[in-house]
JSON list of C-alpha atoms in Angstrom, two decimals:
[
{"chain": "W", "resi": 1, "resn": "PRO", "atom": "CA", "xyz": [-48.91, 14.19, -50.14]},
{"chain": "W", "resi": 2, "resn": "GLU", "atom": "CA", "xyz": [-48.31, 15.82, -53.49]},
{"chain": "W", "resi": 3, "resn": "PHE", "atom": "CA", "xyz": [-46.45, 13.59, -55.94]},
{"chain": "W", "resi": 4, "resn": "ASP", "atom": "CA", "xyz": [-42.97, 14.93, -56.65]},
{"chain": "W", "resi": 5, "resn": "LEU", "atom": "CA", "xyz": [-41.94, 13.68, -60.08]},
{"chain": "W", "resi": 6, "resn": "SER", "atom": "CA", "xyz": [-38.38, 15.02, -59.88]},
{"chain": "W", "resi": 7, "resn": "LEU", "atom": "CA", "xyz": [-37.76, 13.31, -56.52]},
{"chain": "W", "resi": 8, "resn": "ALA", "atom": "CA", "xyz": [-39.25, 10.06, -57.81]},
{"chain": "W", "resi": 9, "resn": "LEU", "atom": "CA", "xyz": [-37.02, 10.14, -60.90]},
{"chain": "W", "resi": 10, "resn": "LEU", "atom": "CA", "xyz": [-33.97, 10.99, -58.80]},
{"chain": "W", "resi": 11, "resn": "THR", "atom": "CA", "xyz": [-34.70, 8.10, -56.42]},
{"chain": "W", "resi": 12, "resn": "ALA", "atom": "CA", "xyz": [-35.10, 5.73, -59.35]},
{"chain": "W", "resi": 13, "resn": "THR", "atom": "CA", "xyz": [-31.83, 6.99, -60.76]},
{"chain": "W", "resi": 14, "resn": "VAL", "atom": "CA", "xyz": [-29.99, 6.35, -57.50]},
{"chain": "W", "resi": 15, "resn": "LEU", "atom": "CA", "xyz": [-31.42, 2.83, -57.24]},
{"chain": "W", "resi": 16, "resn": "ALA", "atom": "CA", "xyz": [-30.41, 2.11, -60.82]},
{"chain": "W", "resi": 17, "resn": "ALA", "atom": "CA", "xyz": [-26.96, 3.55, -60.13]},
{"chain": "W", "resi": 18, "resn": "GLY", "atom": "CA", "xyz": [-26.59, 1.18, -57.18]},
{"chain": "W", "resi": 19, "resn": "VAL", "atom": "CA", "xyz": [-27.42, -1.79, -59.40]},
{"chain": "W", "resi": 20, "resn": "VAL", "atom": "CA", "xyz": [-25.00, -0.65, -62.09]},
{"chain": "W", "resi": 21, "resn": "ARG", "atom": "CA", "xyz": [-22.23, -0.09, -59.54]},
{"chain": "W", "resi": 22, "resn": "GLY", "atom": "CA", "xyz": [-22.83, -3.52, -58.06]},
{"chain": "W", "resi": 23, "resn": "LEU", "atom": "CA", "xyz": [-22.55, -5.14, -61.48]},
{"chain": "W", "resi": 24, "resn": "SER", "atom": "CA", "xyz": [-19.71, -3.17, -62.99]},
{"chain": "W", "resi": 25, "resn": "GLY", "atom": "CA", "xyz": [-17.79, -1.54, -60.14]},
{"chain": "W", "resi": 26, "resn": "PHE", "atom": "CA", "xyz": [-17.52, 1.68, -62.18]},
{"chain": "W", "resi": 27, "resn": "GLY", "atom": "CA", "xyz": [-18.77, 5.17, -61.34]},
{"chain": "W", "resi": 28, "resn": "THR", "atom": "CA", "xyz": [-22.21, 6.22, -62.55]},
{"chain": "W", "resi": 29, "resn": "GLY", "atom": "CA", "xyz": [-21.59, 9.76, -63.77]},
{"chain": "W", "resi": 30, "resn": "LEU", "atom": "CA", "xyz": [-22.15, 8.99, -67.45]},
{"chain": "W", "resi": 31, "resn": "ILE", "atom": "CA", "xyz": [-25.46, 7.28, -66.66]},
{"chain": "W", "resi": 32, "resn": "VAL", "atom": "CA", "xyz": [-26.80, 9.79, -64.13]},
{"chain": "W", "resi": 33, "resn": "ALA", "atom": "CA", "xyz": [-25.54, 13.03, -65.68]},
{"chain": "W", "resi": 34, "resn": "PRO", "atom": "CA", "xyz": [-28.15, 13.33, -68.48]},
{"chain": "W", "resi": 35, "resn": "ILE", "atom": "CA", "xyz": [-31.03, 12.76, -66.05]},
{"chain": "W", "resi": 36, "resn": "ALA", "atom": "CA", "xyz": [-29.69, 15.13, -63.38]},
{"chain": "W", "resi": 37, "resn": "GLY", "atom": "CA", "xyz": [-28.95, 17.73, -66.06]},
{"chain": "W", "resi": 38, "resn": "ALA", "atom": "CA", "xyz": [-32.49, 17.52, -67.40]},
{"chain": "W", "resi": 39, "resn": "LEU", "atom": "CA", "xyz": [-34.14, 17.82, -63.98]},
{"chain": "W", "resi": 40, "resn": "TYR", "atom": "CA", "xyz": [-32.02, 20.48, -62.30]},
{"chain": "W", "resi": 41, "resn": "ASP", "atom": "CA", "xyz": [-30.02, 23.60, -62.98]},
{"chain": "W", "resi": 42, "resn": "PRO", "atom": "CA", "xyz": [-26.30, 22.94, -63.72]},
{"chain": "W", "resi": 43, "resn": "VAL", "atom": "CA", "xyz": [-24.99, 23.74, -60.25]},
{"chain": "W", "resi": 44, "resn": "THR", "atom": "CA", "xyz": [-27.59, 21.60, -58.45]},
{"chain": "W", "resi": 45, "resn": "ALA", "atom": "CA", "xyz": [-26.99, 18.79, -60.92]},
{"chain": "W", "resi": 46, "resn": "VAL", "atom": "CA", "xyz": [-23.26, 18.83, -60.14]},
{"chain": "W", "resi": 47, "resn": "VAL", "atom": "CA", "xyz": [-23.91, 18.57, -56.40]},
{"chain": "W", "resi": 48, "resn": "LEU", "atom": "CA", "xyz": [-26.37, 15.74, -56.98]},
{"chain": "W", "resi": 49, "resn": "LEU", "atom": "CA", "xyz": [-23.81, 13.89, -59.08]},
{"chain": "W", "resi": 50, "resn": "VAL", "atom": "CA", "xyz": [-21.27, 14.22, -56.27]},
{"chain": "W", "resi": 51, "resn": "ILE", "atom": "CA", "xyz": [-23.79, 12.74, -53.83]},
{"chain": "W", "resi": 52, "resn": "ILE", "atom": "CA", "xyz": [-25.16, 10.03, -56.13]},
{"chain": "W", "resi": 53, "resn": "ASP", "atom": "CA", "xyz": [-21.83, 8.80, -57.45]},
{"chain": "W", "resi": 54, "resn": "SER", "atom": "CA", "xyz": [-20.50, 8.38, -53.93]},
{"chain": "W", "resi": 55, "resn": "LEU", "atom": "CA", "xyz": [-23.48, 6.71, -52.29]},
{"chain": "W", "resi": 56, "resn": "PRO", "atom": "CA", "xyz": [-22.96, 3.08, -51.26]},
{"chain": "W", "resi": 57, "resn": "THR", "atom": "CA", "xyz": [-25.68, 0.70, -52.44]},
{"chain": "W", "resi": 58, "resn": "LEU", "atom": "CA", "xyz": [-28.63, 1.25, -50.08]},
{"chain": "W", "resi": 59, "resn": "PRO", "atom": "CA", "xyz": [-31.54, -0.98, -49.04]},
{"chain": "W", "resi": 60, "resn": "VAL", "atom": "CA", "xyz": [-34.47, -0.27, -51.35]},
{"chain": "W", "resi": 61, "resn": "ALA", "atom": "CA", "xyz": [-36.70, 0.97, -48.48]},
{"chain": "W", "resi": 62, "resn": "LEU", "atom": "CA", "xyz": [-34.37, 3.78, -47.37]},
{"chain": "W", "resi": 63, "resn": "PRO", "atom": "CA", "xyz": [-33.42, 6.03, -50.33]},
{"chain": "W", "resi": 64, "resn": "VAL", "atom": "CA", "xyz": [-36.77, 7.82, -50.79]},
{"chain": "W", "resi": 65, "resn": "VAL", "atom": "CA", "xyz": [-36.89, 9.33, -47.29]},
{"chain": "W", "resi": 66, "resn": "GLN", "atom": "CA", "xyz": [-33.13, 9.77, -47.05]},
{"chain": "W", "resi": 67, "resn": "LEU", "atom": "CA", "xyz": [-32.89, 11.59, -50.36]},
{"chain": "W", "resi": 68, "resn": "ALA", "atom": "CA", "xyz": [-35.86, 13.78, -49.46]},
{"chain": "W", "resi": 69, "resn": "ARG", "atom": "CA", "xyz": [-33.98, 14.95, -46.34]},
{"chain": "W", "resi": 70, "resn": "TRP", "atom": "CA", "xyz": [-30.76, 15.63, -48.26]},
{"chain": "W", "resi": 71, "resn": "ARG", "atom": "CA", "xyz": [-32.75, 17.41, -50.92]},
{"chain": "W", "resi": 72, "resn": "GLU", "atom": "CA", "xyz": [-34.06, 19.82, -48.29]},
{"chain": "W", "resi": 73, "resn": "VAL", "atom": "CA", "xyz": [-30.51, 20.94, -47.50]},
{"chain": "W", "resi": 74, "resn": "LEU", "atom": "CA", "xyz": [-29.27, 21.15, -51.09]},
{"chain": "W", "resi": 75, "resn": "PRO", "atom": "CA", "xyz": [-29.89, 24.92, -51.21]},
{"chain": "W", "resi": 76, "resn": "VAL", "atom": "CA", "xyz": [-27.69, 25.27, -48.12]},
{"chain": "W", "resi": 77, "resn": "MET", "atom": "CA", "xyz": [-24.86, 23.47, -49.88]},
{"chain": "W", "resi": 78, "resn": "LEU", "atom": "CA", "xyz": [-25.08, 25.92, -52.74]},
{"chain": "W", "resi": 79, "resn": "CYS", "atom": "CA", "xyz": [-24.85, 29.09, -50.62]},
{"chain": "W", "resi": 80, "resn": "ALA", "atom": "CA", "xyz": [-21.10, 29.32, -51.20]},
{"chain": "W", "resi": 81, "resn": "PRO", "atom": "CA", "xyz": [-19.43, 30.70, -54.35]},
{"chain": "W", "resi": 82, "resn": "GLN", "atom": "CA", "xyz": [-18.77, 28.19, -57.15]},
{"chain": "W", "resi": 83, "resn": "SER", "atom": "CA", "xyz": [-15.31, 27.22, -58.32]},
{"chain": "W", "resi": 84, "resn": "LEU", "atom": "CA", "xyz": [-13.19, 24.25, -59.35]},
{"chain": "W", "resi": 85, "resn": "VAL", "atom": "CA", "xyz": [-13.64, 21.47, -56.79]},
{"chain": "W", "resi": 86, "resn": "LEU", "atom": "CA", "xyz": [-11.09, 18.65, -56.70]},
{"chain": "W", "resi": 87, "resn": "ARG", "atom": "CA", "xyz": [-13.32, 16.52, -54.38]},
{"chain": "W", "resi": 88, "resn": "ASP", "atom": "CA", "xyz": [-10.39, 14.68, -52.75]},
{"chain": "W", "resi": 89, "resn": "TYR", "atom": "CA", "xyz": [-8.45, 17.65, -51.41]},
{"chain": "W", "resi": 90, "resn": "HIS", "atom": "CA", "xyz": [-6.60, 16.58, -48.26]},
{"chain": "W", "resi": 91, "resn": "VAL", "atom": "CA", "xyz": [-3.07, 16.33, -46.91]},
{"chain": "W", "resi": 92, "resn": "ASP", "atom": "CA", "xyz": [-2.29, 12.98, -48.53]},
{"chain": "W", "resi": 93, "resn": "ASN", "atom": "CA", "xyz": [-2.90, 14.51, -51.95]},
{"chain": "W", "resi": 94, "resn": "LEU", "atom": "CA", "xyz": [-0.78, 17.64, -51.37]},
{"chain": "W", "resi": 95, "resn": "MET", "atom": "CA", "xyz": [2.91, 17.36, -52.25]},
{"chain": "W", "resi": 96, "resn": "THR", "atom": "CA", "xyz": [5.83, 19.77, -51.94]},
{"chain": "W", "resi": 97, "resn": "VAL", "atom": "CA", "xyz": [7.36, 20.51, -55.36]},
{"chain": "W", "resi": 98, "resn": "SER", "atom": "CA", "xyz": [11.04, 21.38, -55.21]},
{"chain": "W", "resi": 99, "resn": "GLY", "atom": "CA", "xyz": [12.39, 24.36, -57.15]},
{"chain": "W", "resi": 100, "resn": "ARG", "atom": "CA", "xyz": [9.23, 26.43, -56.70]},
{"chain": "W", "resi": 101, "resn": "ASP", "atom": "CA", "xyz": [8.31, 29.27, -54.35]},
{"chain": "W", "resi": 102, "resn": "GLY", "atom": "CA", "xyz": [5.14, 30.32, -52.57]},
{"chain": "W", "resi": 103, "resn": "ILE", "atom": "CA", "xyz": [1.87, 28.63, -53.40]},
{"chain": "W", "resi": 104, "resn": "ALA", "atom": "CA", "xyz": [3.43, 27.11, -56.54]},
{"chain": "W", "resi": 105, "resn": "ARG", "atom": "CA", "xyz": [5.34, 24.73, -54.26]},
{"chain": "W", "resi": 106, "resn": "CYS", "atom": "CA", "xyz": [2.12, 22.90, -53.49]},
{"chain": "W", "resi": 107, "resn": "GLY", "atom": "CA", "xyz": [1.55, 20.07, -55.95]},
{"chain": "W", "resi": 108, "resn": "LEU", "atom": "CA", "xyz": [-1.86, 18.41, -56.28]},
{"chain": "W", "resi": 109, "resn": "LEU", "atom": "CA", "xyz": [-2.60, 14.72, -56.78]},
{"chain": "W", "resi": 110, "resn": "ASP", "atom": "CA", "xyz": [-5.83, 12.87, -57.57]},
{"chain": "W", "resi": 111, "resn": "PHE", "atom": "CA", "xyz": [-7.60, 15.69, -59.38]},
{"chain": "W", "resi": 112, "resn": "GLN", "atom": "CA", "xyz": [-9.14, 13.66, -62.23]},
{"chain": "W", "resi": 113, "resn": "ASP", "atom": "CA", "xyz": [-12.66, 13.86, -60.75]},
{"chain": "W", "resi": 114, "resn": "ALA", "atom": "CA", "xyz": [-12.66, 17.66, -60.48]},
{"chain": "W", "resi": 115, "resn": "VAL", "atom": "CA", "xyz": [-15.99, 19.43, -61.07]},
{"chain": "W", "resi": 116, "resn": "VAL", "atom": "CA", "xyz": [-17.48, 22.89, -60.63]},
{"chain": "W", "resi": 117, "resn": "GLY", "atom": "CA", "xyz": [-19.10, 23.22, -57.22]},
{"chain": "W", "resi": 118, "resn": "PRO", "atom": "CA", "xyz": [-19.19, 25.10, -53.90]},
{"chain": "W", "resi": 119, "resn": "VAL", "atom": "CA", "xyz": [-15.74, 26.23, -52.71]},
{"chain": "W", "resi": 120, "resn": "THR", "atom": "CA", "xyz": [-16.60, 24.85, -49.28]},
{"chain": "W", "resi": 121, "resn": "TYR", "atom": "CA", "xyz": [-16.37, 21.25, -50.49]},
{"chain": "W", "resi": 122, "resn": "ASP", "atom": "CA", "xyz": [-12.57, 21.21, -50.77]},
{"chain": "W", "resi": 123, "resn": "LEU", "atom": "CA", "xyz": [-12.30, 23.30, -47.61]},
{"chain": "W", "resi": 124, "resn": "VAL", "atom": "CA", "xyz": [-14.19, 20.73, -45.57]},
{"chain": "W", "resi": 125, "resn": "SER", "atom": "CA", "xyz": [-12.26, 17.92, -47.27]},
{"chain": "W", "resi": 126, "resn": "LEU", "atom": "CA", "xyz": [-9.04, 19.47, -45.98]},
{"chain": "W", "resi": 127, "resn": "LEU", "atom": "CA", "xyz": [-10.14, 20.40, -42.47]},
{"chain": "W", "resi": 128, "resn": "GLU", "atom": "CA", "xyz": [-12.32, 17.35, -41.72]},
{"chain": "W", "resi": 129, "resn": "ASP", "atom": "CA", "xyz": [-9.70, 14.77, -42.64]},
{"chain": "W", "resi": 130, "resn": "ALA", "atom": "CA", "xyz": [-10.95, 11.21, -42.32]},
{"chain": "W", "resi": 131, "resn": "ARG", "atom": "CA", "xyz": [-7.49, 9.80, -41.57]},
{"chain": "W", "resi": 132, "resn": "ARG", "atom": "CA", "xyz": [-6.06, 12.22, -39.00]},
{"chain": "W", "resi": 133, "resn": "ASP", "atom": "CA", "xyz": [-7.24, 14.39, -36.13]},
{"chain": "W", "resi": 134, "resn": "ILE", "atom": "CA", "xyz": [-7.12, 18.16, -36.58]},
{"chain": "W", "resi": 135, "resn": "THR", "atom": "CA", "xyz": [-7.63, 20.18, -33.42]},
{"chain": "W", "resi": 136, "resn": "PRO", "atom": "CA", "xyz": [-10.63, 22.53, -33.26]},
{"chain": "W", "resi": 137, "resn": "ALA", "atom": "CA", "xyz": [-8.24, 25.42, -32.68]},
{"chain": "W", "resi": 138, "resn": "VAL", "atom": "CA", "xyz": [-6.45, 24.74, -35.97]},
{"chain": "W", "resi": 139, "resn": "VAL", "atom": "CA", "xyz": [-9.75, 24.36, -37.83]},
{"chain": "W", "resi": 140, "resn": "THR", "atom": "CA", "xyz": [-11.04, 27.65, -36.42]},
{"chain": "W", "resi": 141, "resn": "GLU", "atom": "CA", "xyz": [-7.83, 29.48, -37.29]},
{"chain": "W", "resi": 142, "resn": "MET", "atom": "CA", "xyz": [-7.78, 28.10, -40.84]},
{"chain": "W", "resi": 143, "resn": "LEU", "atom": "CA", "xyz": [-11.41, 29.07, -41.42]},
{"chain": "W", "resi": 144, "resn": "LYS", "atom": "CA", "xyz": [-10.72, 32.59, -40.20]},
{"chain": "W", "resi": 145, "resn": "ARG", "atom": "CA", "xyz": [-7.73, 32.82, -42.51]},
{"chain": "W", "resi": 146, "resn": "TYR", "atom": "CA", "xyz": [-9.76, 31.51, -45.48]},
{"chain": "W", "resi": 147, "resn": "TYR", "atom": "CA", "xyz": [-12.64, 33.92, -44.89]},
{"chain": "W", "resi": 148, "resn": "ALA", "atom": "CA", "xyz": [-10.21, 36.82, -44.55]},
{"chain": "W", "resi": 149, "resn": "ALA", "atom": "CA", "xyz": [-8.47, 35.92, -47.80]},
{"chain": "W", "resi": 150, "resn": "MET", "atom": "CA", "xyz": [-11.80, 35.63, -49.66]},
{"chain": "W", "resi": 151, "resn": "GLY", "atom": "CA", "xyz": [-13.03, 38.95, -48.28]},
{"chain": "W", "resi": 152, "resn": "SER", "atom": "CA", "xyz": [-16.26, 40.23, -49.79]},
{"chain": "W", "resi": 153, "resn": "LYS", "atom": "CA", "xyz": [-16.49, 37.28, -52.18]},
{"chain": "W", "resi": 154, "resn": "LEU", "atom": "CA", "xyz": [-18.38, 35.23, -49.60]},
{"chain": "W", "resi": 155, "resn": "ASP", "atom": "CA", "xyz": [-20.79, 35.49, -46.68]},
{"chain": "W", "resi": 156, "resn": "PRO", "atom": "CA", "xyz": [-19.17, 33.74, -43.67]},
{"chain": "W", "resi": 157, "resn": "ALA", "atom": "CA", "xyz": [-22.54, 32.66, -42.21]},
{"chain": "W", "resi": 158, "resn": "ALA", "atom": "CA", "xyz": [-23.74, 31.19, -45.50]},
{"chain": "W", "resi": 159, "resn": "CYS", "atom": "CA", "xyz": [-20.40, 29.49, -46.05]},
{"chain": "W", "resi": 160, "resn": "ALA", "atom": "CA", "xyz": [-20.49, 28.03, -42.54]},
{"chain": "W", "resi": 161, "resn": "ALA", "atom": "CA", "xyz": [-23.85, 26.43, -43.34]},
{"chain": "W", "resi": 162, "resn": "SER", "atom": "CA", "xyz": [-22.58, 25.16, -46.70]},
{"chain": "W", "resi": 163, "resn": "TYR", "atom": "CA", "xyz": [-19.43, 23.83, -44.99]},
{"chain": "W", "resi": 164, "resn": "ALA", "atom": "CA", "xyz": [-21.52, 21.87, -42.47]},
{"chain": "W", "resi": 165, "resn": "ALA", "atom": "CA", "xyz": [-23.92, 20.51, -45.10]},
{"chain": "W", "resi": 166, "resn": "LEU", "atom": "CA", "xyz": [-21.18, 19.36, -47.47]},
{"chain": "W", "resi": 167, "resn": "GLY", "atom": "CA", "xyz": [-19.17, 18.03, -44.53]},
{"chain": "W", "resi": 168, "resn": "ALA", "atom": "CA", "xyz": [-22.12, 15.92, -43.45]},
{"chain": "W", "resi": 169, "resn": "GLN", "atom": "CA", "xyz": [-22.62, 14.60, -46.97]},
{"chain": "W", "resi": 170, "resn": "ARG", "atom": "CA", "xyz": [-18.94, 13.84, -47.40]},
{"chain": "W", "resi": 171, "resn": "ASN", "atom": "CA", "xyz": [-18.54, 12.13, -44.04]},
{"chain": "W", "resi": 172, "resn": "ALA", "atom": "CA", "xyz": [-21.66, 10.02, -44.54]},
{"chain": "W", "resi": 173, "resn": "LYS", "atom": "CA", "xyz": [-20.22, 8.98, -47.89]},
{"chain": "W", "resi": 174, "resn": "ILE", "atom": "CA", "xyz": [-16.85, 8.10, -46.34]},
{"chain": "W", "resi": 175, "resn": "ILE", "atom": "CA", "xyz": [-18.44, 5.90, -43.67]},
{"chain": "W", "resi": 176, "resn": "GLY", "atom": "CA", "xyz": [-20.19, 3.97, -46.41]},
{"chain": "W", "resi": 177, "resn": "ILE", "atom": "CA", "xyz": [-17.07, 3.71, -48.56]},
{"chain": "W", "resi": 178, "resn": "PHE", "atom": "CA", "xyz": [-14.83, 2.54, -45.70]},
{"chain": "W", "resi": 179, "resn": "THR", "atom": "CA", "xyz": [-17.44, -0.06, -44.72]},
{"chain": "W", "resi": 180, "resn": "ARG", "atom": "CA", "xyz": [-17.66, -1.26, -48.31]},
{"chain": "W", "resi": 181, "resn": "LEU", "atom": "CA", "xyz": [-13.87, -1.50, -48.61]},
{"chain": "W", "resi": 182, "resn": "SER", "atom": "CA", "xyz": [-13.84, -3.78, -45.56]},
{"chain": "W", "resi": 183, "resn": "ARG", "atom": "CA", "xyz": [-16.83, -5.94, -46.47]},
{"chain": "W", "resi": 184, "resn": "ARG", "atom": "CA", "xyz": [-16.26, -6.26, -50.21]},
{"chain": "W", "resi": 185, "resn": "ASP", "atom": "CA", "xyz": [-12.50, -5.89, -50.61]},
{"chain": "W", "resi": 186, "resn": "GLY", "atom": "CA", "xyz": [-11.17, -7.16, -47.29]},
{"chain": "W", "resi": 187, "resn": "LYS", "atom": "CA", "xyz": [-9.42, -3.83, -46.56]},
{"chain": "W", "resi": 188, "resn": "HIS", "atom": "CA", "xyz": [-10.21, -3.76, -42.87]},
{"chain": "W", "resi": 189, "resn": "GLY", "atom": "CA", "xyz": [-7.64, -1.09, -42.02]},
{"chain": "W", "resi": 190, "resn": "TYR", "atom": "CA", "xyz": [-10.15, 1.57, -43.04]},
{"chain": "W", "resi": 191, "resn": "LEU", "atom": "CA", "xyz": [-12.43, 0.63, -40.14]},
{"chain": "W", "resi": 192, "resn": "GLN", "atom": "CA", "xyz": [-10.10, 2.30, -37.64]},
{"chain": "W", "resi": 193, "resn": "HIS", "atom": "CA", "xyz": [-11.02, 5.69, -39.11]},
{"chain": "W", "resi": 194, "resn": "ILE", "atom": "CA", "xyz": [-14.81, 5.30, -38.86]},
{"chain": "W", "resi": 195, "resn": "PRO", "atom": "CA", "xyz": [-15.14, 6.53, -35.23]},
{"chain": "W", "resi": 196, "resn": "ARG", "atom": "CA", "xyz": [-13.37, 9.76, -36.24]},
{"chain": "W", "resi": 197, "resn": "VAL", "atom": "CA", "xyz": [-15.62, 10.19, -39.27]},
{"chain": "W", "resi": 198, "resn": "TRP", "atom": "CA", "xyz": [-18.72, 9.61, -37.15]},
{"chain": "W", "resi": 199, "resn": "ARG", "atom": "CA", "xyz": [-17.54, 12.35, -34.76]},
{"chain": "W", "resi": 200, "resn": "LEU", "atom": "CA", "xyz": [-17.05, 14.72, -37.69]},
{"chain": "W", "resi": 201, "resn": "LEU", "atom": "CA", "xyz": [-20.47, 13.86, -39.11]},
{"chain": "W", "resi": 202, "resn": "GLU", "atom": "CA", "xyz": [-22.17, 14.39, -35.76]},
{"chain": "W", "resi": 203, "resn": "GLY", "atom": "CA", "xyz": [-20.45, 17.74, -35.44]},
{"chain": "W", "resi": 204, "resn": "ASP", "atom": "CA", "xyz": [-21.67, 18.82, -38.87]},
{"chain": "W", "resi": 205, "resn": "LEU", "atom": "CA", "xyz": [-25.22, 17.71, -38.07]},
{"chain": "W", "resi": 206, "resn": "GLN", "atom": "CA", "xyz": [-25.39, 20.14, -35.15]},
{"chain": "W", "resi": 207, "resn": "HIS", "atom": "CA", "xyz": [-25.73, 23.06, -37.54]},
{"chain": "W", "resi": 208, "resn": "PRO", "atom": "CA", "xyz": [-29.38, 24.24, -37.52]},
{"chain": "W", "resi": 209, "resn": "ALA", "atom": "CA", "xyz": [-29.58, 24.05, -41.29]},
{"chain": "W", "resi": 210, "resn": "LEU", "atom": "CA", "xyz": [-28.98, 20.30, -41.10]},
{"chain": "W", "resi": 211, "resn": "ALA", "atom": "CA", "xyz": [-32.04, 19.59, -38.92]},
{"chain": "W", "resi": 212, "resn": "PRO", "atom": "CA", "xyz": [-33.86, 17.47, -41.55]},
{"chain": "W", "resi": 213, "resn": "VAL", "atom": "CA", "xyz": [-30.84, 15.22, -42.09]},
{"chain": "W", "resi": 214, "resn": "ARG", "atom": "CA", "xyz": [-30.04, 15.08, -38.35]},
{"chain": "W", "resi": 215, "resn": "GLN", "atom": "CA", "xyz": [-33.60, 13.93, -37.63]},
{"chain": "W", "resi": 216, "resn": "TRP", "atom": "CA", "xyz": [-33.25, 11.15, -40.22]},
{"chain": "W", "resi": 217, "resn": "PHE", "atom": "CA", "xyz": [-29.99, 9.94, -38.68]},
{"chain": "W", "resi": 218, "resn": "ASP", "atom": "CA", "xyz": [-31.43, 10.03, -35.16]},
{"chain": "W", "resi": 219, "resn": "ALA", "atom": "CA", "xyz": [-34.43, 7.97, -36.28]},
{"chain": "W", "resi": 220, "resn": "GLU", "atom": "CA", "xyz": [-32.64, 5.44, -38.49]},
{"chain": "W", "resi": 221, "resn": "ILE", "atom": "CA", "xyz": [-29.10, 5.24, -37.03]},
{"chain": "W", "resi": 222, "resn": "PRO", "atom": "CA", "xyz": [-29.22, 5.86, -33.26]},
{"chain": "W", "resi": 223, "resn": "THR", "atom": "CA", "xyz": [-26.01, 6.63, -31.39]},
{"chain": "W", "resi": 224, "resn": "VAL", "atom": "CA", "xyz": [-25.51, 3.03, -30.26]},
{"chain": "W", "resi": 225, "resn": "LEU", "atom": "CA", "xyz": [-25.15, 1.96, -33.91]},
{"chain": "W", "resi": 226, "resn": "ARG", "atom": "CA", "xyz": [-22.66, 4.67, -34.86]},
{"chain": "W", "resi": 227, "resn": "ARG", "atom": "CA", "xyz": [-19.55, 2.53, -34.70]},
{"chain": "W", "resi": 228, "resn": "PRO", "atom": "CA", "xyz": [-17.35, 0.54, -37.09]},
{"chain": "W", "resi": 229, "resn": "PRO", "atom": "CA", "xyz": [-18.90, -2.70, -38.31]},
{"chain": "W", "resi": 230, "resn": "ASP", "atom": "CA", "xyz": [-17.28, -5.91, -37.13]},
{"chain": "W", "resi": 231, "resn": "GLU", "atom": "CA", "xyz": [-14.73, -7.48, -39.43]},
{"chain": "W", "resi": 232, "resn": "PRO", "atom": "CA", "xyz": [-16.15, -10.58, -41.19]},
{"chain": "W", "resi": 233, "resn": "SER", "atom": "CA", "xyz": [-13.78, -12.89, -39.23]},
{"chain": "W", "resi": 234, "resn": "MET", "atom": "CA", "xyz": [-14.98, -11.40, -35.92]},
{"chain": "W", "resi": 235, "resn": "THR", "atom": "CA", "xyz": [-18.58, -11.89, -36.94]},
{"chain": "W", "resi": 236, "resn": "LYS", "atom": "CA", "xyz": [-17.97, -15.53, -37.76]},
{"chain": "W", "resi": 237, "resn": "GLU", "atom": "CA", "xyz": [-16.24, -16.10, -34.42]},
{"chain": "W", "resi": 238, "resn": "ALA", "atom": "CA", "xyz": [-19.16, -14.53, -32.55]},
{"chain": "W", "resi": 239, "resn": "HIS", "atom": "CA", "xyz": [-21.54, -17.05, -34.13]},
{"chain": "W", "resi": 240, "resn": "ALA", "atom": "CA", "xyz": [-19.22, -20.06, -33.71]}
]
């Protein structure tokens, strides 16, 4: 196959980012940003940074194929209009501010990682909440309301595809983060949310535009493996 220099450099960047994160525990934006900015247009670079900075450290054999599949759906992610994206926009970070009326009553927390990106990212963060169930009826109604409010500024079909693609990326990231918090930090309470996040991810992967990523998941992580990992203590007891 034809050698893809940009994909090779991106893969090397992600592997290096994983090493840096393992050594320092800090985000990798300052390291990755110059490379992503040189290889891609600004909007694509921002989306790549969101993906790269949130990836858990992966086995060396997996990133090349995995990133190639995600790269195929990057254009789908970018079908929505661009705006300020808070990246952690969900109920736990929305507070009621007394003494204000209307939308001004809604206070926002945890906005320090805000970037410019597809408007669908914060929308899927809100409606595919990792910590609580939201009924399909509520999700459908909220999407209708959002599309109506945006009017001619967006194409509902394109936004639906972007919503699914970014939802899949975000939920895959969350599964990795919650697993890492349990294994590395002993915060096992996050494991209870993983079945919900897997359900959300599987729902996102049903969108036709996500076929390349869905095929990768089906090949590498079959349904039987889509469950929370055992807590370290449980693993030790099983081998006792």
